PDB file of C-alpha atoms in Angstrom:
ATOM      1  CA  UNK D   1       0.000   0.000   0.000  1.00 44.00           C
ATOM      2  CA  UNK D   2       1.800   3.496  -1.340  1.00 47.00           C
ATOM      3  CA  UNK D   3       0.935   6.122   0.953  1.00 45.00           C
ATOM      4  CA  UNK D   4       0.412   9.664  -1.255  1.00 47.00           C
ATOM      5  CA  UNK D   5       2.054  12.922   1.070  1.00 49.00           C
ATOM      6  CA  UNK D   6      -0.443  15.901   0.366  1.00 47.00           C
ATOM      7  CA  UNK D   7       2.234  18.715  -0.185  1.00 49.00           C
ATOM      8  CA  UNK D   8       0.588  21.558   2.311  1.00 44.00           C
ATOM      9  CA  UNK D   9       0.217  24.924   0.483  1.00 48.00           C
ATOM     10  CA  UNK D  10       3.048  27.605   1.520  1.00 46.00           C
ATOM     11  CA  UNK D  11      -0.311  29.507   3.204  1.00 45.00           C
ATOM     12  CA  UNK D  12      -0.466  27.464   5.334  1.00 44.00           C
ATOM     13  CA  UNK D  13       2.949  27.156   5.707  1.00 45.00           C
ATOM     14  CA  UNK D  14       3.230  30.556   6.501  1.00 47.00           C
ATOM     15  CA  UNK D  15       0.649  31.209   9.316  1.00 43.00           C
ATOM     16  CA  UNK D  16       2.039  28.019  11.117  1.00 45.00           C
ATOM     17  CA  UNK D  17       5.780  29.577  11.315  1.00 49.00           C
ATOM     18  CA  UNK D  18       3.736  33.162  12.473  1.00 44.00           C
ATOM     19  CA  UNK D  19       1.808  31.368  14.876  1.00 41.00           C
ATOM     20  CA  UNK D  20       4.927  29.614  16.163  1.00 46.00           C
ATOM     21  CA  UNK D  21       6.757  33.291  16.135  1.00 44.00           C
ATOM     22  CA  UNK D  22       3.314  34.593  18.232  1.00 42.00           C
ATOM     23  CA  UNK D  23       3.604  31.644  21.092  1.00 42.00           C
ATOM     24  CA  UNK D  24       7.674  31.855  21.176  1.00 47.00           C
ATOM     25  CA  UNK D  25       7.069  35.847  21.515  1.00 42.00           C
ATOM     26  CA  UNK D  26       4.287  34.890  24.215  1.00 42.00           C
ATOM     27  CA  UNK D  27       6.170  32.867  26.393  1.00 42.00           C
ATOM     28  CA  UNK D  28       9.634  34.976  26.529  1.00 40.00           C
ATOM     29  CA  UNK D  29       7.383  37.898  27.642  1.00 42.00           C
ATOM     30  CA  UNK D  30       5.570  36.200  30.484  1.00 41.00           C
ATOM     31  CA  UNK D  31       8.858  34.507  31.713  1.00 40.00           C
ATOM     32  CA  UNK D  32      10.031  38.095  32.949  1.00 43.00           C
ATOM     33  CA  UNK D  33       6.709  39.639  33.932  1.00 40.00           C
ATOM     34  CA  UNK D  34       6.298  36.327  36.176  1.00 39.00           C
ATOM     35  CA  UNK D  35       9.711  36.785  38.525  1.00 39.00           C
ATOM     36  CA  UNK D  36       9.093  40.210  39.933  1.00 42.00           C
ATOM     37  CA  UNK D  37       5.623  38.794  40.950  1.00 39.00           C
ATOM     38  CA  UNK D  38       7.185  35.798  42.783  1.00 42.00           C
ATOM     39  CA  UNK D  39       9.748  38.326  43.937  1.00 40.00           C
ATOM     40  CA  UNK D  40       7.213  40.270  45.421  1.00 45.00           C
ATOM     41  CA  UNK D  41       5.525  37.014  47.517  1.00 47.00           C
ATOM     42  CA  UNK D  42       6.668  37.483  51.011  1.00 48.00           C
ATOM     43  CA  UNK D  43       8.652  34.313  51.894  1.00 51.00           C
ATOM     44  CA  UNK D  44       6.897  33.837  55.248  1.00 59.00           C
ATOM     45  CA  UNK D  45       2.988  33.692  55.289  1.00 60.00           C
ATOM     46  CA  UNK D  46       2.541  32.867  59.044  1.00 70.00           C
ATOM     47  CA  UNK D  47       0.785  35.314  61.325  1.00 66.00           C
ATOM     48  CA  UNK D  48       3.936  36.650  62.440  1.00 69.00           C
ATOM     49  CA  UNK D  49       5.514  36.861  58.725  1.00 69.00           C
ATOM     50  CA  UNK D  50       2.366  38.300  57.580  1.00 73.00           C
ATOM     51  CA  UNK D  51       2.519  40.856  60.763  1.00 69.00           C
ATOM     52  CA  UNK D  52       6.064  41.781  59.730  1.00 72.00           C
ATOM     53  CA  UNK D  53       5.523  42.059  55.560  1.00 68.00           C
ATOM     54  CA  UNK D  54       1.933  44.163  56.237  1.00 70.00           C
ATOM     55  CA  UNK D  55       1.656  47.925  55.940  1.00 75.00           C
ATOM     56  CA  UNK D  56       2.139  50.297  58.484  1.00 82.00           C
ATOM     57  CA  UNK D  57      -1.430  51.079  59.443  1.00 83.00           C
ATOM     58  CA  UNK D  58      -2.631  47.209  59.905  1.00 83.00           C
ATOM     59  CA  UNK D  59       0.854  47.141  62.038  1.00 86.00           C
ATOM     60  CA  UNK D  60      -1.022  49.807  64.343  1.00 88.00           C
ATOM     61  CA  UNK D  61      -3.947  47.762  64.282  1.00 89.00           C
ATOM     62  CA  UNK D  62      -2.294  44.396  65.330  1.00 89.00           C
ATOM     63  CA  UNK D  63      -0.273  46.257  67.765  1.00 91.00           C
ATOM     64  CA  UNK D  64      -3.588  47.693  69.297  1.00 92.00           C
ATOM     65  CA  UNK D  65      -5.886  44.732  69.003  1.00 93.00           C
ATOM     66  CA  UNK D  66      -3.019  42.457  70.945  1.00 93.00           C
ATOM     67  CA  UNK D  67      -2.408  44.976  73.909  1.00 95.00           C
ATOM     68  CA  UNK D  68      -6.391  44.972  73.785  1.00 94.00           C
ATOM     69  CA  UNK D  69      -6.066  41.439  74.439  1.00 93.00           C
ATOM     70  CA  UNK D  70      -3.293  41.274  76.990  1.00 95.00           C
ATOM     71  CA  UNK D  71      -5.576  43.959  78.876  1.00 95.00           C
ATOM     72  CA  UNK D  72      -8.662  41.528  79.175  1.00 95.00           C
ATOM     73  CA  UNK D  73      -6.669  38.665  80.645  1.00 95.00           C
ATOM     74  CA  UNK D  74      -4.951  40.769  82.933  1.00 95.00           C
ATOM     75  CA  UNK D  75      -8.394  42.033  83.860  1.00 94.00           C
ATOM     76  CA  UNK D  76      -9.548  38.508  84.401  1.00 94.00           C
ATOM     77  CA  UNK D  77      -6.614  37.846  86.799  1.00 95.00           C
ATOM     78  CA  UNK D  78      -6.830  41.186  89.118  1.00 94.00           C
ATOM     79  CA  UNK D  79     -10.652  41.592  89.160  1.00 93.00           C
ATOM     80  CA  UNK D  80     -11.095  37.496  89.408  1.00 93.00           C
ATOM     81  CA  UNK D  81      -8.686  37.362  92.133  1.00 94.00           C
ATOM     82  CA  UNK D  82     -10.379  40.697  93.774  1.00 93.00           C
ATOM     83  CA  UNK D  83     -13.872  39.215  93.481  1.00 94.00           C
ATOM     84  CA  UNK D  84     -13.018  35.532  94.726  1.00 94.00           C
ATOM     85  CA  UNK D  85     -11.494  36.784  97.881  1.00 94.00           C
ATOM     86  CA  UNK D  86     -14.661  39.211  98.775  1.00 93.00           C
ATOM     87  CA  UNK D  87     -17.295  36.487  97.941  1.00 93.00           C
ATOM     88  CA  UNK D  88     -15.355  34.231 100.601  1.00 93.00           C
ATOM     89  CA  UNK D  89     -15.399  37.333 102.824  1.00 92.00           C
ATOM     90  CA  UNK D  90     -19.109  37.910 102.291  1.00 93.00           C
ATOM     91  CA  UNK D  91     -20.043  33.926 103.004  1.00 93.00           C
ATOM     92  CA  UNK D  92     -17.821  34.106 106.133  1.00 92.00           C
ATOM     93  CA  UNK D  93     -19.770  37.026 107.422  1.00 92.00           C
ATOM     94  CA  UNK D  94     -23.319  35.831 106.878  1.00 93.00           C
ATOM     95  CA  UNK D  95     -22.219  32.440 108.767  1.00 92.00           C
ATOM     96  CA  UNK D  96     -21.046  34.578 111.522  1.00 92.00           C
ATOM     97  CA  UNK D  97     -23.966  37.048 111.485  1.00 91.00           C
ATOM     98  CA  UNK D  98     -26.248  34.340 111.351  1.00 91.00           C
ATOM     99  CA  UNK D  99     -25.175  32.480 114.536  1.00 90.00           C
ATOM    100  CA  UNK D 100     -25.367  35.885 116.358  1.00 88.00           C
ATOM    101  CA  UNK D 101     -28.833  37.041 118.451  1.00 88.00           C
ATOM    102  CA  UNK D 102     -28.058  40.288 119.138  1.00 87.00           C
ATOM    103  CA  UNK D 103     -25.232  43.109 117.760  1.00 89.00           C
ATOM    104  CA  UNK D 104     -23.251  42.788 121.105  1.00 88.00           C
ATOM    105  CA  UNK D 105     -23.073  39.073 120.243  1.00 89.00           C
ATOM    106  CA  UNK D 106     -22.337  39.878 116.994  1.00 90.00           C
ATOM    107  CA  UNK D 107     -19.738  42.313 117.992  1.00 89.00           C
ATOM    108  CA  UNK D 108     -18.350  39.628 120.644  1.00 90.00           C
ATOM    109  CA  UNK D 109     -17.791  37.191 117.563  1.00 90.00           C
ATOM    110  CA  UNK D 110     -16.053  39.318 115.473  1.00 89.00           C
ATOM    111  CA  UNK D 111     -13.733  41.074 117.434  1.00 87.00           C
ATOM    112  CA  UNK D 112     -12.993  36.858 118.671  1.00 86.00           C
ATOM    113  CA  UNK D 113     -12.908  35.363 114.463  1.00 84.00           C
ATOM    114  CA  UNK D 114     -10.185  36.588 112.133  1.00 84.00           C
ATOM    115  CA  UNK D 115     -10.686  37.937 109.058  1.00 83.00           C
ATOM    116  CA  UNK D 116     -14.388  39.442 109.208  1.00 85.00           C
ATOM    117  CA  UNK D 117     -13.574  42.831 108.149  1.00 88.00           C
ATOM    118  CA  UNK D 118     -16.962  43.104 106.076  1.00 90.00           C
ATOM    119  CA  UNK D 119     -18.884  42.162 109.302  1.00 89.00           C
ATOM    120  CA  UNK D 120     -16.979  44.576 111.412  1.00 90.00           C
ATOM    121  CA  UNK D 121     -17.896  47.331 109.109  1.00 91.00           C
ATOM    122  CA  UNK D 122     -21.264  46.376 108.948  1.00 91.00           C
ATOM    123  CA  UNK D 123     -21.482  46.240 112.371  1.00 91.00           C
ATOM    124  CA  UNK D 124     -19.605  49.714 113.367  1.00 90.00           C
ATOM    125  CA  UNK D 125     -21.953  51.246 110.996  1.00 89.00           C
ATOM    126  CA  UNK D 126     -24.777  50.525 113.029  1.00 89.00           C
ATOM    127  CA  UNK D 127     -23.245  51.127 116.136  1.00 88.00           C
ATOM    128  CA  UNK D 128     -22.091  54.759 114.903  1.00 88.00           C
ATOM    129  CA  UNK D 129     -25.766  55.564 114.232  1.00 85.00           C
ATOM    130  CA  UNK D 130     -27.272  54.466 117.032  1.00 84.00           C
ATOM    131  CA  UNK D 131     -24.883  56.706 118.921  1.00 83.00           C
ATOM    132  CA  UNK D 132     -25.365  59.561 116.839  1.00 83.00           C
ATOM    133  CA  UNK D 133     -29.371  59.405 116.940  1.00 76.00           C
ATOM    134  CA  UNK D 134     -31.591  60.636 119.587  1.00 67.00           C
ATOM    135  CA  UNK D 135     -32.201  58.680 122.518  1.00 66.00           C
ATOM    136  CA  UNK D 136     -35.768  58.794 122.630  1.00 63.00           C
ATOM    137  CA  UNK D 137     -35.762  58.103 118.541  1.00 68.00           C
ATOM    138  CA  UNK D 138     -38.665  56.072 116.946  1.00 74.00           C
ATOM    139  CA  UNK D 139     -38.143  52.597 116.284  1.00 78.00           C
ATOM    140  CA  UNK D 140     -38.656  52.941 112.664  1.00 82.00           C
ATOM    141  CA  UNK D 141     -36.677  55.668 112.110  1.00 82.00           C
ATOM    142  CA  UNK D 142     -33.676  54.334 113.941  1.00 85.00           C
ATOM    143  CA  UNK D 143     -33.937  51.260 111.079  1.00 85.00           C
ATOM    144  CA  UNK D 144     -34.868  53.611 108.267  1.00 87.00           C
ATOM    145  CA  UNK D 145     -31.831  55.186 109.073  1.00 88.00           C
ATOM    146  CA  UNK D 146     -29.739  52.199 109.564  1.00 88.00           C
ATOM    147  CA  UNK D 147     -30.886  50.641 106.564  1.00 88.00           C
ATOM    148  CA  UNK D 148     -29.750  53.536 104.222  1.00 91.00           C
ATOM    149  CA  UNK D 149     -26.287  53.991 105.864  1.00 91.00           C
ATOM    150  CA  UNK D 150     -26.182  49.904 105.344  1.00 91.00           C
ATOM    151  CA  UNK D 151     -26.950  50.186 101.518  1.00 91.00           C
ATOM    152  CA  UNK D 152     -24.647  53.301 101.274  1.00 92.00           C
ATOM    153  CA  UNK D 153     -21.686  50.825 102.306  1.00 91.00           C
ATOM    154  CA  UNK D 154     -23.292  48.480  99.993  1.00 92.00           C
ATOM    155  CA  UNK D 155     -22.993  50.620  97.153  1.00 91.00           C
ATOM    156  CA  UNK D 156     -19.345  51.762  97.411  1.00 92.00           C
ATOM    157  CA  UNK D 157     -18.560  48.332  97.687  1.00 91.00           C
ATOM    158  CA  UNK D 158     -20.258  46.799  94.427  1.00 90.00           C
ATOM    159  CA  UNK D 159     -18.301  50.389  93.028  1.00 91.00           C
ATOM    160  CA  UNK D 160     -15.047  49.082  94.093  1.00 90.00           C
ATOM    161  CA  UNK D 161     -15.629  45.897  92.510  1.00 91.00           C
ATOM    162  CA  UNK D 162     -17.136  46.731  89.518  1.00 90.00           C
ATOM    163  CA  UNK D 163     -13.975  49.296  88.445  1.00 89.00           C
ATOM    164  CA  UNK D 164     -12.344  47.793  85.681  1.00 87.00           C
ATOM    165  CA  UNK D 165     -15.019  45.917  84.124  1.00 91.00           C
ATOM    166  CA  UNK D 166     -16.442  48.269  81.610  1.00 90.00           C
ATOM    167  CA  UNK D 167     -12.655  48.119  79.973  1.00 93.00           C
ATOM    168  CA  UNK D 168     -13.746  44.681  78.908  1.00 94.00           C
ATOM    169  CA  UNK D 169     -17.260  46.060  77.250  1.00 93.00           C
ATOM    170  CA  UNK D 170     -15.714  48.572  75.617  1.00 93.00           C
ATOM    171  CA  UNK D 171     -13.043  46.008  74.014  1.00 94.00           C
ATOM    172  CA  UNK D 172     -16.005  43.303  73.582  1.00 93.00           C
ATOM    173  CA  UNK D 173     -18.011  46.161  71.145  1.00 93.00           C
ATOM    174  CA  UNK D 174     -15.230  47.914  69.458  1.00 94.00           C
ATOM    175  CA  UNK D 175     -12.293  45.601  68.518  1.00 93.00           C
ATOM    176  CA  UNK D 176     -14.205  44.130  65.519  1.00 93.00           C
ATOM    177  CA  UNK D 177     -14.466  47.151  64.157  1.00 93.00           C
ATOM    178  CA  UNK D 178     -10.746  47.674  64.703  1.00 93.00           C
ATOM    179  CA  UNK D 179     -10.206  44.811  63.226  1.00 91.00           C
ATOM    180  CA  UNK D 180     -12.708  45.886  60.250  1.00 91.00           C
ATOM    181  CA  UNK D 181     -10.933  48.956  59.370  1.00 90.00           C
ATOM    182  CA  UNK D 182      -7.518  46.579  59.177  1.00 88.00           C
ATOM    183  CA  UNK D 183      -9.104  44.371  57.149  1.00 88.00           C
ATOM    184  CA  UNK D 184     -10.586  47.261  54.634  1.00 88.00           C
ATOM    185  CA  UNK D 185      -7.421  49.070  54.943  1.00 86.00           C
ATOM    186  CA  UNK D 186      -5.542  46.180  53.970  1.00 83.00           C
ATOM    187  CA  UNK D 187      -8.200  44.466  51.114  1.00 84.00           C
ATOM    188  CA  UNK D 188      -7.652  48.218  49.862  1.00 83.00           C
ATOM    189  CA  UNK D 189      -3.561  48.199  49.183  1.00 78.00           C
ATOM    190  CA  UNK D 190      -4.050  45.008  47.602  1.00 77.00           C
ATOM    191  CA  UNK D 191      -6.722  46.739  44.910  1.00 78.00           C
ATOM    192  CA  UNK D 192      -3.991  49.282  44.791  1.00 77.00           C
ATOM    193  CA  UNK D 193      -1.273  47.191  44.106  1.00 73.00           C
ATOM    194  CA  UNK D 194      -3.106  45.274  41.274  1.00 74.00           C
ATOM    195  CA  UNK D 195      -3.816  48.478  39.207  1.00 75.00           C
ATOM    196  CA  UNK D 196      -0.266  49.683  39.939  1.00 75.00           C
ATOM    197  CA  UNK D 197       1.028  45.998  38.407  1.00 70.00           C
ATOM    198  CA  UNK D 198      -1.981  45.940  35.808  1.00 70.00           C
ATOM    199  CA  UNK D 199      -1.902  42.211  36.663  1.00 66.00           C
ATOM    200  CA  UNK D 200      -5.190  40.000  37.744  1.00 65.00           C
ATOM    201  CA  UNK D 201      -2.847  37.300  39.012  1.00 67.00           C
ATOM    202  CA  UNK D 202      -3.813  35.963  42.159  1.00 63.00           C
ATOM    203  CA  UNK D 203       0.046  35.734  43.470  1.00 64.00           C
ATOM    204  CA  UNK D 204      -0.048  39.398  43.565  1.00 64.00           C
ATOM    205  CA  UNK D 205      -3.305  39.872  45.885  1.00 67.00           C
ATOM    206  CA  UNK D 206      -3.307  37.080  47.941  1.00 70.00           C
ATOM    207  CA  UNK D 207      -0.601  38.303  50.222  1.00 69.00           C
ATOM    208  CA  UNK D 208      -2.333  41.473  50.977  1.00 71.00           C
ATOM    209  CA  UNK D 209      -5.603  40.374  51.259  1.00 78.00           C
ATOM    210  CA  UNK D 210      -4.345  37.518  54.108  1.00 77.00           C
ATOM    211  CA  UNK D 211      -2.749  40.156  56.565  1.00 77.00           C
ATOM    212  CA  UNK D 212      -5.963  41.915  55.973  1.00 79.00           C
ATOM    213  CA  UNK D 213      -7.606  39.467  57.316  1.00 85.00           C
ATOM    214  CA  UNK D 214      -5.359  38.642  59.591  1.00 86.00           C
ATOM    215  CA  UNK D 215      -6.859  42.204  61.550  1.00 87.00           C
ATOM    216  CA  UNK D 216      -9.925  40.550  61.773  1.00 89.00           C
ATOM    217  CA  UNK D 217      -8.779  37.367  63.527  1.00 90.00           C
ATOM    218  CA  UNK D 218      -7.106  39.799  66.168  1.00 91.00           C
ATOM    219  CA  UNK D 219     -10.340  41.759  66.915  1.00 92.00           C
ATOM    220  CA  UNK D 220     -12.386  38.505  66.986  1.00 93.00           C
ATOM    221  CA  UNK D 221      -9.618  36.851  69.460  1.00 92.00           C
ATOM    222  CA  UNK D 222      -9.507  40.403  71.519  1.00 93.00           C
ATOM    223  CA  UNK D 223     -13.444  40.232  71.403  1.00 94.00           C
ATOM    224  CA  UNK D 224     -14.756  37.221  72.133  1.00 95.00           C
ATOM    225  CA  UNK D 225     -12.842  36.731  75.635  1.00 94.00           C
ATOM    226  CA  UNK D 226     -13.886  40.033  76.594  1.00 95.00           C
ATOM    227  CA  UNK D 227     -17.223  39.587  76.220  1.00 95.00           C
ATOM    228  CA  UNK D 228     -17.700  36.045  78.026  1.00 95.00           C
ATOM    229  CA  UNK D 229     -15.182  37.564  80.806  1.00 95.00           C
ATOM    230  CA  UNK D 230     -17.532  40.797  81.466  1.00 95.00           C
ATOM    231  CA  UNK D 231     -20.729  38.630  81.203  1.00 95.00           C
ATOM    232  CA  UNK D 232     -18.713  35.747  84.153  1.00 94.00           C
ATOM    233  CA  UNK D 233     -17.876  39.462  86.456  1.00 95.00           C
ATOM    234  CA  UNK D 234     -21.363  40.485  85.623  1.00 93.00           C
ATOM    235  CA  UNK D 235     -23.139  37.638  87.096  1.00 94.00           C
ATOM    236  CA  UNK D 236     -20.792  36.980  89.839  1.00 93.00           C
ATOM    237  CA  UNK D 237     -20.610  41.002  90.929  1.00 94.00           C
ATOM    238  CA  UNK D 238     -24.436  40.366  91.028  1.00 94.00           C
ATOM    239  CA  UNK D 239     -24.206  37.332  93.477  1.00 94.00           C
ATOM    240  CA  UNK D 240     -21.337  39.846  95.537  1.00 94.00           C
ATOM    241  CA  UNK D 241     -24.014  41.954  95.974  1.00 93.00           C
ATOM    242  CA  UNK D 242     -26.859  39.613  97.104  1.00 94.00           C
ATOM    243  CA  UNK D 243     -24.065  38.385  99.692  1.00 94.00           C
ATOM    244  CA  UNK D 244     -23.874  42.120 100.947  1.00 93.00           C
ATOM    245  CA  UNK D 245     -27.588  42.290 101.286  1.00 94.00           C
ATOM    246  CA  UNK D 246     -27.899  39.237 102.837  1.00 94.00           C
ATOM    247  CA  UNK D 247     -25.283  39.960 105.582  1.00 92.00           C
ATOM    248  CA  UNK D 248     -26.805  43.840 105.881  1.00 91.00           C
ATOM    249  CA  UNK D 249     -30.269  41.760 106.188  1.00 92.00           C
ATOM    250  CA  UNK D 250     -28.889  39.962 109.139  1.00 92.00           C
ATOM    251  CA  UNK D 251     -27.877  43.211 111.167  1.00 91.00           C
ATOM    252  CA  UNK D 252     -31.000  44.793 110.701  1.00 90.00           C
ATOM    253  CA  UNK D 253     -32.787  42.404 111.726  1.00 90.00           C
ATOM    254  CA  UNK D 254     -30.945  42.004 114.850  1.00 90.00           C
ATOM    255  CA  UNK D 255     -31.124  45.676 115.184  1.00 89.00           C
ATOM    256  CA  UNK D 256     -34.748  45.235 115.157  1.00 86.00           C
ATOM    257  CA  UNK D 257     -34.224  42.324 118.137  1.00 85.00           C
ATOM    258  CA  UNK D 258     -32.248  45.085 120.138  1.00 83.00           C
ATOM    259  CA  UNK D 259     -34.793  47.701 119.841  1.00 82.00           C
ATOM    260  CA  UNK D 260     -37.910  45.422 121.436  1.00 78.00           C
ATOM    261  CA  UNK D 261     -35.002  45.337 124.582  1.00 72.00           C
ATOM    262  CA  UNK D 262     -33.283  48.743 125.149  1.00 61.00           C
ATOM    263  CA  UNK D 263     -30.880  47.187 127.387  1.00 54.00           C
ATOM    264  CA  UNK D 264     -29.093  45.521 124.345  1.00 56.00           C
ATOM    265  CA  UNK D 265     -28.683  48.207 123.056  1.00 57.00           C
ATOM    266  CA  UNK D 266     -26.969  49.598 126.243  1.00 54.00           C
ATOM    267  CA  UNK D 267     -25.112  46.513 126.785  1.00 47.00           C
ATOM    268  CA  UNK D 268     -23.981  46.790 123.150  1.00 50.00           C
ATOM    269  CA  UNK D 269     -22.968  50.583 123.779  1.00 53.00           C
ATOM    270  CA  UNK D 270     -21.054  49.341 126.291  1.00 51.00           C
ATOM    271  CA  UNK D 271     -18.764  46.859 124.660  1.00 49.00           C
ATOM    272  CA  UNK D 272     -18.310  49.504 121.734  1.00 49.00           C
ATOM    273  CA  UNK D 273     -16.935  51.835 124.312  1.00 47.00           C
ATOM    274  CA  UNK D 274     -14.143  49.352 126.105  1.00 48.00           C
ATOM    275  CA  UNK D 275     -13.343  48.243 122.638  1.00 49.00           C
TER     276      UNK D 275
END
């Protein structure tokens, strides 16, 4: 069998060799357009590479967001500490009040215990008023007046105990945002940087759009903590201060004990004075 070669026309001989000129001429100019792009890739695309390789206002950001952060747990730590130590306080007091009839028993008992400063105070608050009022006072306004110095105490301690914690709100609502206006700041110099190159690659946008959003991993990780650590303070500053009006419950009502019998009242003047 004789195979017959077609001889191809020198047309077509012609485009082939310019279509082999266009690829050839294709290739050699992509081969140098392509290095400065890989040149540009930062080597290191971790969170500390990408920290180090992003622009100076997502620096700020990061830099912000983390001593945001550090803030919160150190918040934790102080306040937590602060606010374990007066809920022990508080129970230790009510156990004492509780076992006491009167406030000269109750005074007896916690000049004898250690570490019932809360009950002390309570305690030398009502003794300071009684002494101050009129002898011949009314019953009800001796407690009326009792009762308000007892929530004024009250008061300046759920203040104490409460400084600090809005830091953690305020941290909770804004460091998304922070990390928001990284993130646009960031997506933005990447848009920049392609119509400066006049590339679409996806080498040359990836890197800025990743330490963009690495801003918004910081706020979330300064946020979230904050947030579950000022609702845990909320509720347990809220049990604090049913433990103070629980133990202020207890002296007023023994206040009330002391003013059916006046001499309790004397005898309780009495041990105030030699103390």
């Amino acid at each position: 069998m004789i195979i017959k070669r077609t001889p191809v026309p020198a047309s077509h001989k012609s485009i082939a060799c310019i279509a082999a000129l266009l690829l050839s001429h294709t290739a050699m100019a992509a081969t140098p357009a392509s290095a400065p792009l890989t040149a540009l890739l930062p080597a290191d695309m971790s969170p500390l590479g990408m920290f180090y390789a992003a622009d100076h206002v997502v620096k700020s950001v990061l830099i912000g967001l983390i001593l945001a952060s550090l803030a919160t747990w150190v918040v934790l730590l102080v306040k937590g500490s602060a606010l374990f130590y007066a809920r022990k306080e508080a129970d230790r007091a009510i156990a004492l009040l509780r076992q006491s009839v009167s406030l000269a028993d109750a005074i007896a008992r916690t000049a004898a215990a250690p570490k019932q400063a809360l009950a002390q105070l309570l305690l030398n608050d009502v003794q300071e008023e009684l002494a101050l009022s009129h002898q011949g006072a009314a019953t009800q306004t001796l407690k009326e007046r009792a009762g308000f110095r007892q929530e004024q105490i009250m008061a300046q301690k759920a203040r104490q105990m409460t400084q600090g914690i809005g830091l953690l709100a305020t941290i909770g609502s804004v460091a998304p945002f922070v990390g928001l206006f990284g993130t646009v700041w960031g997506i933005m110099n990447s848009f920049i940087g392609i119509a400066a190159s006049k590339s679409t690659n996806l080498a040359t946008v990836a890197p800025g759009i990743a330490e963009a959003l690495l801003a918004t991993a910081a706020g979330l990780v300064a946020a979230i903590p904050a947030v579950i650590i000022y609702n845990l303070f909320s509720r347990g500053i809220n049990h604090y201060k049913a433990l103070l009006k629980d133990a202020s419950a207890q002296i007023l009502l023994m206040l009330s004990r002391d003013l059916d019998v006046p001499q309790r009242l004397e005898i309780g003047s009495s041990s105030k004075a030699k103390d």
